[in-house]
mmCIF file of C-alpha atoms in Angstrom:
data_model
loop_
_atom_site.group_PDB
_atom_site.id
_atom_site.type_symbol
_atom_site.label_atom_id
_atom_site.label_comp_id
_atom_site.label_asym_id
_atom_site.label_seq_id
_atom_site.Cartn_x
_atom_site.Cartn_y
_atom_site.Cartn_z
ATOM 1 C CA MET A 91 -65.204 10.822 146.535
ATOM 2 C CA SER A 92 -66.459 7.266 146.833
ATOM 3 C CA PRO A 93 -69.608 7.471 149.084
ATOM 4 C CA ALA A 94 -70.964 9.919 146.494
ATOM 5 C CA LEU A 95 -69.933 7.344 143.513
ATOM 6 C CA LYS A 96 -71.790 4.520 145.281
ATOM 7 C CA TYR A 97 -75.268 5.965 144.402
ATOM 8 C CA PHE A 98 -75.110 5.443 140.816
ATOM 9 C CA ASP A 99 -74.485 1.637 141.166
ATOM 10 C CA ASN A 100 -77.083 0.054 139.075
ATOM 11 C CA GLU A 101 -77.135 -2.791 142.236
ATOM 12 C CA TYR A 102 -78.186 0.213 144.564
ATOM 13 C CA ASP A 103 -80.626 1.905 141.930
ATOM 14 C CA SER A 104 -82.437 -1.713 141.646
ATOM 15 C CA ILE A 105 -82.709 -2.017 145.665
ATOM 16 C CA ILE A 106 -84.316 1.275 145.929
ATOM 17 C CA ARG A 107 -86.638 0.620 142.718
ATOM 18 C CA HIS A 108 -87.391 -2.614 144.685
ATOM 19 C CA ILE A 109 -88.473 -0.881 147.680
ATOM 20 C CA CYS A 110 -90.553 1.942 146.091
ATOM 21 C CA ASN A 111 -92.648 -0.743 143.981
ATOM 22 C CA SER A 112 -93.284 -2.955 146.259
ATOM 23 C CA SER A 113 -96.888 -3.369 147.175
ATOM 24 C CA GLN A 114 -96.355 -5.898 150.012
ATOM 25 C CA SER A 115 -94.420 -3.870 152.331
ATOM 26 C CA THR A 116 -95.273 -0.641 154.159
ATOM 27 C CA SER A 117 -91.983 0.149 155.831
ATOM 28 C CA PRO A 118 -88.441 -0.232 154.799
ATOM 29 C CA GLN A 119 -86.686 -3.397 155.704
ATOM 30 C CA ASP A 120 -83.153 -3.182 157.219
ATOM 31 C CA SER A 121 -81.976 -6.084 154.429
ATOM 32 C CA ASP A 122 -82.709 -3.492 151.997
ATOM 33 C CA PHE A 123 -79.997 -1.163 152.634
ATOM 34 C CA ASP A 124 -76.688 -2.959 152.420
ATOM 35 C CA ASP A 125 -75.341 -0.108 150.996
ATOM 36 C CA THR A 126 -76.352 2.582 153.347
ATOM 37 C CA TYR A 127 -74.753 5.812 152.643
ATOM 38 C CA TYR A 128 -72.271 6.847 155.337
ATOM 39 C CA ASN A 129 -69.304 9.337 155.211
ATOM 40 C CA PRO A 130 -67.083 9.024 158.121
ATOM 41 C CA ARG A 131 -65.965 12.422 157.590
ATOM 42 C CA LEU A 132 -69.540 13.891 158.272
ATOM 43 C CA ASP A 133 -70.402 11.895 161.510
ATOM 44 C CA SER A 134 -71.863 13.597 164.141
ATOM 45 C CA THR A 135 -69.309 12.366 166.470
ATOM 46 C CA ASN A 136 -67.100 14.992 164.491
ATOM 47 C CA PHE A 137 -68.790 17.876 165.475
ATOM 48 C CA LEU A 138 -69.556 17.575 169.341
ATOM 49 C CA GLU A 139 -66.292 19.192 170.686
ATOM 50 C CA GLY A 140 -64.190 22.512 170.089
ATOM 51 C CA PRO A 141 -65.304 26.300 169.633
ATOM 52 C CA LEU A 142 -68.112 26.814 166.736
ATOM 53 C CA SER A 143 -66.576 27.260 163.618
ATOM 54 C CA TYR A 144 -66.317 30.267 161.014
ATOM 55 C CA ASN A 145 -67.437 28.099 158.487
ATOM 56 C CA PRO A 146 -71.175 28.478 158.372
ATOM 57 C CA SER A 147 -72.230 24.759 157.668
ATOM 58 C CA THR A 148 -69.601 23.503 159.879
ATOM 59 C CA ARG A 149 -71.234 25.522 162.371
ATOM 60 C CA LEU A 150 -74.579 24.234 161.589
ATOM 61 C CA ARG A 151 -73.264 20.365 162.334
ATOM 62 C CA GLN A 152 -71.787 21.733 165.335
ATOM 63 C CA LEU A 153 -75.071 22.988 166.456
ATOM 64 C CA LEU A 154 -76.828 19.891 165.264
ATOM 65 C CA ALA A 155 -74.760 17.948 167.141
ATOM 66 C CA ARG A 156 -74.780 19.349 170.565
ATOM 67 C CA PRO A 157 -77.976 19.885 172.934
ATOM 68 C CA GLY A 158 -80.598 22.366 172.467
ATOM 69 C CA ILE A 159 -82.712 23.180 169.191
ATOM 70 C CA VAL A 160 -81.817 25.175 166.443
ATOM 71 C CA VAL A 161 -84.102 28.296 166.095
ATOM 72 C CA ALA A 162 -84.301 29.604 162.281
ATOM 73 C CA PRO A 163 -86.718 32.637 161.985
ATOM 74 C CA GLY A 164 -87.606 33.411 158.135
ATOM 75 C CA ILE A 165 -85.929 36.278 156.569
ATOM 76 C CA CYS A 166 -87.302 37.719 153.373
ATOM 77 C CA ASP A 167 -84.818 40.278 152.680
ATOM 78 C CA GLY A 168 -81.754 42.645 153.956
ATOM 79 C CA ILE A 169 -83.650 44.401 156.250
ATOM 80 C CA SER A 170 -85.551 41.248 157.801
ATOM 81 C CA ALA A 171 -82.220 39.449 158.137
ATOM 82 C CA ARG A 172 -80.376 42.373 159.711
ATOM 83 C CA CYS A 173 -83.135 42.495 162.188
ATOM 84 C CA ALA A 174 -82.938 38.771 163.107
ATOM 85 C CA LEU A 175 -79.031 39.066 163.569
ATOM 86 C CA GLU A 176 -79.406 42.089 165.738
ATOM 87 C CA ALA A 177 -81.953 39.803 168.161
ATOM 88 C CA GLY A 178 -79.244 37.421 168.653
ATOM 89 C CA PHE A 179 -80.334 34.533 166.172
ATOM 90 C CA GLU A 180 -77.520 31.920 165.673
ATOM 91 C CA CYS A 181 -79.207 30.640 162.134
ATOM 92 C CA LEU A 182 -81.254 32.340 159.379
ATOM 93 C CA TYR A 183 -83.893 30.557 157.320
ATOM 94 C CA GLN A 184 -84.374 31.751 153.769
ATOM 95 C CA SER A 185 -88.002 30.994 152.896
ATOM 96 C CA GLY A 186 -89.034 30.067 149.131
ATOM 97 C CA ALA A 187 -92.638 31.933 149.785
ATOM 98 C CA ALA A 188 -90.301 34.887 151.263
ATOM 99 C CA THR A 189 -88.103 34.742 148.450
ATOM 100 C CA THR A 190 -90.820 34.960 145.777
ATOM 101 C CA ALA A 191 -92.824 37.563 147.903
ATOM 102 C CA SER A 192 -89.983 39.660 148.661
ATOM 103 C CA ARG A 193 -88.172 39.822 145.121
ATOM 104 C CA LEU A 194 -90.931 39.406 142.794
ATOM 105 C CA GLY A 195 -94.305 40.430 144.625
ATOM 106 C CA GLN A 196 -95.797 37.001 143.957
ATOM 107 C CA PRO A 197 -97.162 33.850 145.395
ATOM 108 C CA ASP A 198 -95.273 30.825 146.076
ATOM 109 C CA LEU A 199 -96.287 28.536 143.074
ATOM 110 C CA ALA A 200 -92.869 27.682 141.768
ATOM 111 C CA ILE A 201 -92.567 31.063 140.107
ATOM 112 C CA ALA A 202 -88.815 32.232 141.610
ATOM 113 C CA THR A 203 -86.039 30.551 139.665
ATOM 114 C CA LEU A 204 -82.781 29.290 141.094
ATOM 115 C CA ASN A 205 -81.044 32.543 139.892
ATOM 116 C CA ASP A 206 -83.875 34.296 141.995
ATOM 117 C CA PHE A 207 -83.055 32.030 145.201
ATOM 118 C CA THR A 208 -79.260 32.066 144.744
ATOM 119 C CA ASP A 209 -79.079 36.068 144.572
ATOM 120 C CA ALA A 210 -80.884 36.344 147.357
ATOM 121 C CA ALA A 211 -78.703 33.927 149.271
ATOM 122 C CA ARG A 212 -76.021 35.424 148.315
ATOM 123 C CA MET A 213 -77.074 38.817 149.737
ATOM 124 C CA VAL A 214 -78.155 37.456 153.065
ATOM 125 C CA CYS A 215 -74.926 35.107 153.774
ATOM 126 C CA SER A 216 -72.709 37.898 153.159
ATOM 127 C CA LEU A 217 -74.134 40.082 156.188
ATOM 128 C CA ASP A 218 -72.427 37.421 158.797
ATOM 129 C CA PRO A 219 -70.612 34.884 156.770
ATOM 130 C CA THR A 220 -70.305 33.014 160.128
ATOM 131 C CA VAL A 221 -74.316 32.557 160.853
ATOM 132 C CA PRO A 222 -75.513 29.731 159.356
ATOM 133 C CA VAL A 223 -78.434 30.221 156.538
ATOM 134 C CA ILE A 224 -80.812 27.396 155.683
ATOM 135 C CA ALA A 225 -82.237 27.841 152.381
ATOM 136 C CA ASP A 226 -85.425 26.718 150.986
ATOM 137 C CA ALA A 227 -84.589 25.155 147.219
ATOM 138 C CA ASP A 228 -87.923 23.961 146.387
ATOM 139 C CA THR A 229 -87.613 20.609 143.973
ATOM 140 C CA GLY A 230 -83.998 21.728 142.972
ATOM 141 C CA PHE A 231 -85.550 23.367 139.838
ATOM 142 C CA GLY A 232 -85.137 20.399 137.746
ATOM 143 C CA GLY A 233 -83.839 16.837 137.098
ATOM 144 C CA PRO A 234 -80.880 15.271 138.759
ATOM 145 C CA VAL A 235 -78.103 17.344 136.844
ATOM 146 C CA MET A 236 -79.937 20.421 137.968
ATOM 147 C CA VAL A 237 -80.659 19.430 141.490
ATOM 148 C CA ALA A 238 -76.693 18.617 141.624
ATOM 149 C CA ARG A 239 -76.256 22.446 140.105
ATOM 150 C CA THR A 240 -78.534 23.893 142.482
ATOM 151 C CA VAL A 241 -76.268 22.245 145.623
ATOM 152 C CA THR A 242 -73.231 23.768 144.042
ATOM 153 C CA GLN A 243 -74.732 26.760 143.489
ATOM 154 C CA TYR A 244 -76.323 27.478 147.069
ATOM 155 C CA ALA A 245 -72.845 26.096 148.729
ATOM 156 C CA ARG A 246 -70.722 29.050 146.333
ATOM 157 C CA ALA A 247 -73.564 31.536 147.590
ATOM 158 C CA GLY A 248 -72.429 30.666 151.422
ATOM 159 C CA VAL A 249 -75.735 28.972 152.449
ATOM 160 C CA ALA A 250 -75.363 26.476 155.012
ATOM 161 C CA ALA A 251 -77.774 23.972 154.067
ATOM 162 C CA LEU A 252 -80.701 23.440 152.158
ATOM 163 C CA HIS A 253 -83.931 21.402 151.598
ATOM 164 C CA ILE A 254 -85.281 19.623 148.654
ATOM 165 C CA GLU A 255 -88.828 18.384 148.311
ATOM 166 C CA ASP A 256 -91.029 15.830 146.593
ATOM 167 C CA GLN A 257 -93.741 17.881 145.204
ATOM 168 C CA VAL A 258 -94.003 18.097 141.207
ATOM 169 C CA GLN A 259 -92.213 20.865 139.578
ATOM 170 C CA THR A 260 -95.232 23.214 139.711
ATOM 171 C CA LYS A 261 -95.063 23.069 143.585
ATOM 172 C CA ARG A 262 -97.098 25.582 145.832
ATOM 173 C CA CYS A 263 -96.554 26.513 149.335
ATOM 174 C CA GLY A 264 -96.577 23.259 151.534
ATOM 175 C CA HIS A 265 -99.400 24.898 153.836
ATOM 176 C CA LEU A 266 -101.612 25.293 150.840
ATOM 177 C CA LEU A 267 -104.266 22.656 149.614
ATOM 178 C CA GLY A 268 -104.051 20.458 146.371
ATOM 179 C CA LYS A 269 -100.520 19.455 146.494
ATOM 180 C CA GLN A 270 -98.868 16.747 144.031
ATOM 181 C CA VAL A 271 -95.612 14.652 144.924
ATOM 182 C CA VAL A 272 -93.510 12.607 142.591
ATOM 183 C CA SER A 273 -92.834 9.074 143.212
ATOM 184 C CA ARG A 274 -90.503 7.519 145.896
ATOM 185 C CA GLU A 275 -88.071 6.683 143.384
ATOM 186 C CA GLU A 276 -88.024 10.157 141.765
ATOM 187 C CA PHE A 277 -87.742 11.880 145.360
ATOM 188 C CA LEU A 278 -84.973 9.642 146.224
ATOM 189 C CA THR A 279 -83.130 10.687 142.895
ATOM 190 C CA ARG A 280 -83.296 14.155 144.088
ATOM 191 C CA ILE A 281 -81.620 13.222 147.199
ATOM 192 C CA ARG A 282 -78.933 11.177 145.803
ATOM 193 C CA SER A 283 -78.113 13.744 143.350
ATOM 194 C CA ALA A 284 -78.191 16.523 146.128
ATOM 195 C CA VAL A 285 -75.578 14.376 148.283
ATOM 196 C CA HIS A 286 -73.475 13.517 145.423
ATOM 197 C CA ALA A 287 -73.040 17.181 144.313
ATOM 198 C CA ARG A 288 -71.852 18.020 148.151
ATOM 199 C CA ASP A 289 -69.641 15.308 148.249
ATOM 200 C CA THR A 290 -67.846 16.149 145.090
ATOM 201 C CA ILE A 291 -67.265 19.900 145.950
ATOM 202 C CA PRO A 292 -63.599 20.227 146.095
ATOM 203 C CA GLY A 293 -61.850 20.534 149.464
ATOM 204 C CA GLY A 294 -64.579 18.468 151.116
ATOM 205 C CA SER A 295 -67.646 20.426 151.916
ATOM 206 C CA ASP A 296 -69.756 20.342 155.225
ATOM 207 C CA PHE A 297 -72.940 21.254 153.288
ATOM 208 C CA VAL A 298 -75.953 20.201 154.980
ATOM 209 C CA ILE A 299 -78.656 18.216 153.179
ATOM 210 C CA ILE A 300 -82.322 18.112 154.170
ATOM 211 C CA ALA A 301 -84.825 16.008 152.625
ATOM 212 C CA ARG A 302 -88.315 17.615 152.952
ATOM 213 C CA THR A 303 -91.514 15.533 152.107
ATOM 214 C CA ASP A 304 -94.963 16.826 151.178
ATOM 215 C CA SER A 305 -96.647 13.582 151.283
ATOM 216 C CA ALA A 306 -98.268 13.650 154.542
ATOM 217 C CA GLN A 307 -101.427 15.454 153.260
ATOM 218 C CA VAL A 308 -101.367 13.664 149.843
ATOM 219 C CA LEU A 309 -100.779 9.943 150.836
ATOM 220 C CA GLY A 310 -100.551 10.138 154.454
ATOM 221 C CA MET A 311 -98.007 10.222 157.563
ATOM 222 C CA ASP A 312 -96.923 6.773 157.133
ATOM 223 C CA GLU A 313 -95.820 7.033 153.611
ATOM 224 C CA ALA A 314 -94.178 10.499 154.530
ATOM 225 C CA ILE A 315 -92.234 8.736 157.322
ATOM 226 C CA ILE A 316 -91.123 6.083 154.914
ATOM 227 C CA ARG A 317 -90.157 8.481 152.521
ATOM 228 C CA LEU A 318 -87.754 10.154 154.973
ATOM 229 C CA GLN A 319 -86.449 6.797 156.299
ATOM 230 C CA LEU A 320 -85.446 6.056 152.449
ATOM 231 C CA ALA A 321 -84.028 9.609 152.319
ATOM 232 C CA ALA A 322 -81.884 9.231 155.345
ATOM 233 C CA LYS A 323 -80.272 5.753 154.064
ATOM 234 C CA VAL A 324 -79.174 7.667 151.016
ATOM 235 C CA GLY A 325 -77.533 10.458 152.675
ATOM 236 C CA ALA A 326 -79.926 13.200 153.825
ATOM 237 C CA ASP A 327 -78.520 14.839 156.896
ATOM 238 C CA VAL A 328 -81.915 16.222 158.289
ATOM 239 C CA CYS A 329 -85.445 15.377 157.925
ATOM 240 C CA PHE A 330 -88.337 17.413 157.126
ATOM 241 C CA ILE A 331 -92.077 16.280 157.104
ATOM 242 C CA GLU A 332 -94.120 19.548 156.084
ATOM 243 C CA GLY A 333 -97.379 19.953 157.449
ATOM 244 C CA VAL A 334 -96.971 17.927 160.617
ATOM 245 C CA LYS A 335 -100.861 18.786 162.194
ATOM 246 C CA SER A 336 -100.443 17.589 165.873
ATOM 247 C CA LYS A 337 -98.176 17.082 168.620
ATOM 248 C CA GLU A 338 -98.457 13.313 168.716
ATOM 249 C CA LEU A 339 -97.618 13.045 165.015
ATOM 250 C CA LEU A 340 -94.539 15.052 165.390
ATOM 251 C CA GLU A 341 -93.479 12.939 168.246
ATOM 252 C CA LYS A 342 -94.018 9.824 166.124
ATOM 253 C CA THR A 343 -92.149 11.227 163.391
ATOM 254 C CA VAL A 344 -88.712 12.258 165.692
ATOM 255 C CA ALA A 345 -89.401 8.509 166.806
ATOM 256 C CA ALA A 346 -89.407 6.459 163.342
ATOM 257 C CA LEU A 347 -86.474 8.639 162.286
ATOM 258 C CA ALA A 348 -84.388 8.719 165.202
ATOM 259 C CA PRO A 349 -81.115 9.322 165.365
ATOM 260 C CA LYS A 350 -81.723 11.634 162.255
ATOM 261 C CA PRO A 351 -82.502 15.401 163.378
ATOM 262 C CA VAL A 352 -86.355 16.458 162.537
ATOM 263 C CA LEU A 353 -86.931 19.847 161.561
ATOM 264 C CA VAL A 354 -90.651 21.336 162.192
ATOM 265 C CA ASN A 355 -91.885 24.317 160.342
ATOM 266 C CA VAL A 356 -94.211 26.565 161.986
ATOM 267 C CA ILE A 357 -96.399 29.120 160.054
ATOM 268 C CA SER A 358 -99.072 30.725 162.021
ATOM 269 C CA GLY A 359 -102.351 29.984 160.641
ATOM 270 C CA GLY A 360 -100.886 27.032 158.484
ATOM 271 C CA LEU A 361 -101.388 23.496 158.781
ATOM 272 C CA THR A 362 -98.762 22.877 161.804
ATOM 273 C CA PRO A 363 -100.024 24.343 165.239
ATOM 274 C CA SER A 364 -98.033 27.122 166.566
ATOM 275 C CA PHE A 365 -95.664 25.113 168.679
ATOM 276 C CA THR A 366 -93.005 27.368 170.717
ATOM 277 C CA THR A 367 -89.576 26.613 170.403
ATOM 278 C CA LYS A 368 -89.610 24.916 174.075
ATOM 279 C CA GLU A 369 -92.434 22.846 173.085
ATOM 280 C CA ALA A 370 -90.974 21.636 169.518
ATOM 281 C CA GLU A 371 -87.865 20.938 171.294
ATOM 282 C CA GLU A 372 -89.422 18.781 173.990
ATOM 283 C CA MET A 373 -91.027 16.659 171.247
ATOM 284 C CA GLY A 374 -87.928 16.126 170.198
ATOM 285 C CA ALA A 375 -87.339 18.277 166.980
ATOM 286 C CA LYS A 376 -83.955 19.637 166.316
ATOM 287 C CA ILE A 377 -84.497 22.764 163.922
ATOM 288 C CA ILE A 378 -87.549 24.711 164.142
ATOM 289 C CA ILE A 379 -87.971 27.332 161.169
ATOM 290 C CA PHE A 380 -90.844 30.351 161.219
ATOM 291 C CA SER A 381 -90.916 30.628 157.654
ATOM 292 C CA LEU A 382 -93.304 33.678 157.141
ATOM 293 C CA VAL A 383 -92.447 35.721 160.926
ATOM 294 C CA SER A 384 -90.751 38.442 159.003
ATOM 295 C CA CYS A 385 -92.894 38.617 155.999
ATOM 296 C CA VAL A 386 -96.258 38.439 157.903
ATOM 297 C CA ALA A 387 -94.843 41.400 160.385
ATOM 298 C CA MET A 388 -93.708 43.619 157.547
ATOM 299 C CA VAL A 389 -97.238 43.271 155.632
ATOM 300 C CA HIS A 390 -98.477 44.324 158.855
ATOM 301 C CA ALA A 391 -96.293 47.185 159.649
ATOM 302 C CA VAL A 392 -96.336 48.341 155.940
ATOM 303 C CA ARG A 393 -99.461 48.428 155.506
ATOM 304 C CA ALA A 394 -100.133 50.539 158.916
ATOM 305 C CA ALA A 395 -97.401 52.762 157.811
ATOM 306 C CA MET A 396 -99.012 53.291 154.312
ATOM 307 C CA GLN A 397 -102.654 54.059 155.911
ATOM 308 C CA SER A 398 -101.146 56.583 158.180
ATOM 309 C CA LEU A 399 -99.432 58.069 155.267
ATOM 310 C CA LYS A 400 -102.708 58.251 153.320
ATOM 311 C CA LYS A 401 -104.832 59.467 156.262
ATOM 312 C CA THR A 402 -102.564 62.017 157.615
ATOM 313 C CA GLY A 403 -99.968 63.316 154.907
ATOM 314 C CA THR A 404 -97.005 62.605 157.230
ATOM 315 C CA ASP A 405 -94.764 59.656 158.186
ATOM 316 C CA TYR A 406 -94.120 61.193 161.444
ATOM 317 C CA ALA A 407 -96.001 58.658 163.818
ATOM 318 C CA SER A 408 -94.816 55.163 161.389
ATOM 319 C CA SER A 409 -91.049 56.399 161.927
ATOM 320 C CA GLN A 410 -91.639 55.914 165.663
ATOM 321 C CA GLY A 411 -88.397 58.302 166.253
ATOM 322 C CA MET A 412 -86.187 56.491 163.740
ATOM 323 C CA GLY A 413 -84.004 58.838 161.719
ATOM 324 C CA PRO A 414 -81.878 58.011 158.791
ATOM 325 C CA LYS A 415 -78.728 57.354 160.768
ATOM 326 C CA ASN A 416 -80.336 55.271 163.327
ATOM 327 C CA PHE A 417 -81.951 53.010 160.121
ATOM 328 C CA PHE A 418 -78.295 52.816 158.485
ATOM 329 C CA GLU A 419 -76.977 52.083 161.997
ATOM 330 C CA LEU A 420 -78.973 48.923 161.720
ATOM 331 C CA MET A 421 -77.887 48.010 158.100
ATOM 332 C CA GLY A 422 -74.125 48.325 159.340
ATOM 333 C CA LEU A 423 -73.242 51.860 159.225
ATOM 334 C CA ASN A 424 -70.711 51.416 162.092
ATOM 335 C CA ASP A 425 -68.785 48.490 160.979
ATOM 336 C CA MET A 426 -68.364 50.676 157.705
ATOM 337 C CA ILE A 427 -67.178 53.377 159.513
ATOM 338 C CA GLN A 428 -64.719 51.608 161.415
ATOM 339 C CA LEU A 429 -63.633 49.855 158.503
ATOM 340 C CA ASP A 430 -62.649 53.088 156.755
ATOM 341 C CA THR A 431 -60.827 54.522 159.820
ATOM 342 C CA GLN A 432 -58.767 51.169 160.247
ATOM 343 C CA ALA A 433 -57.843 51.554 156.526
ATOM 344 C CA GLY A 434 -56.936 55.279 157.173
ATOM 345 C CA GLY A 435 -59.604 56.739 155.388
ATOM 346 C CA THR A 436 -61.291 60.022 156.108
ATOM 347 C CA THR A 437 -64.749 59.747 154.279
ATOM 348 C CA PHE A 438 -66.859 59.037 157.284
ATOM 349 C CA ARG A 439 -64.904 61.298 159.677
ATOM 350 C CA GLU A 440 -68.220 63.186 160.050
ATOM 351 C CA ILE A 441 -71.447 61.585 159.048
#
């Protein structure tokens, strides 16, 4: 409990205010961080050995501590999550844009609420509770108290990690233009609130806090890196600069934030080049997410199916031979039949 309570010391807050308001320094100094957050229970060395945990947040920490990049495809609903699990991915990413589109049919303009996000996460996390889900939490949906509530709600839903950003409340997709960001101090308040909330979850939570900055396109890469260095000092577990525009800038980011893990977000046609997982790993990134991989693919597939149905009057071609039973098998039908049989039921003896 003590590491979390430290965040709200007046002395620590005055240090952060001094850093944020300083016009003479463009990078944080070691002397500014006498009270750097440290929780020995969450030290990465604790997660280097042993079998992968069934607890998704613990498992994610193990994946972060061990060799190899964590690849998390963006999912937008139960169908896309099932497809990602079938493909063998060991981590999933719940994109804010994907959640807003799939649940509301709206663009990513801060329209979806905390309830929209947690309801979607609860469903996705239930499909395979051992697979870590990293979830977008936008700006935390409000001030410090609301940020803290967001963390506890996500953790209760089964999410392994979330990222909170420094855009203003009326945010937009990180790959659109015209973004605005809050001050350094307000961003750090969000991160401190998130870490404090995690550390006060009864039982000692391993929940992973990811600090995301959208300031690179607004204030420049140097400011973005400084913000994440500060966020790491107040307890962020992973750092995420949205919209890294080149290989060189990603490598610069990784070097500046080492040894803190760095997340890179790849959206085809977005601000960041379409790095492959191998390329991102070679550049030093520890997590790569493909936010809209399922959404965009779904749009193309559904558009084609609807146009084919409109033109031909049948869905035979678009079904590609997949009947109802095949579809339900992808959705977990066989597991349900097995459970019923093991319980002594006969409901699904013939199906």
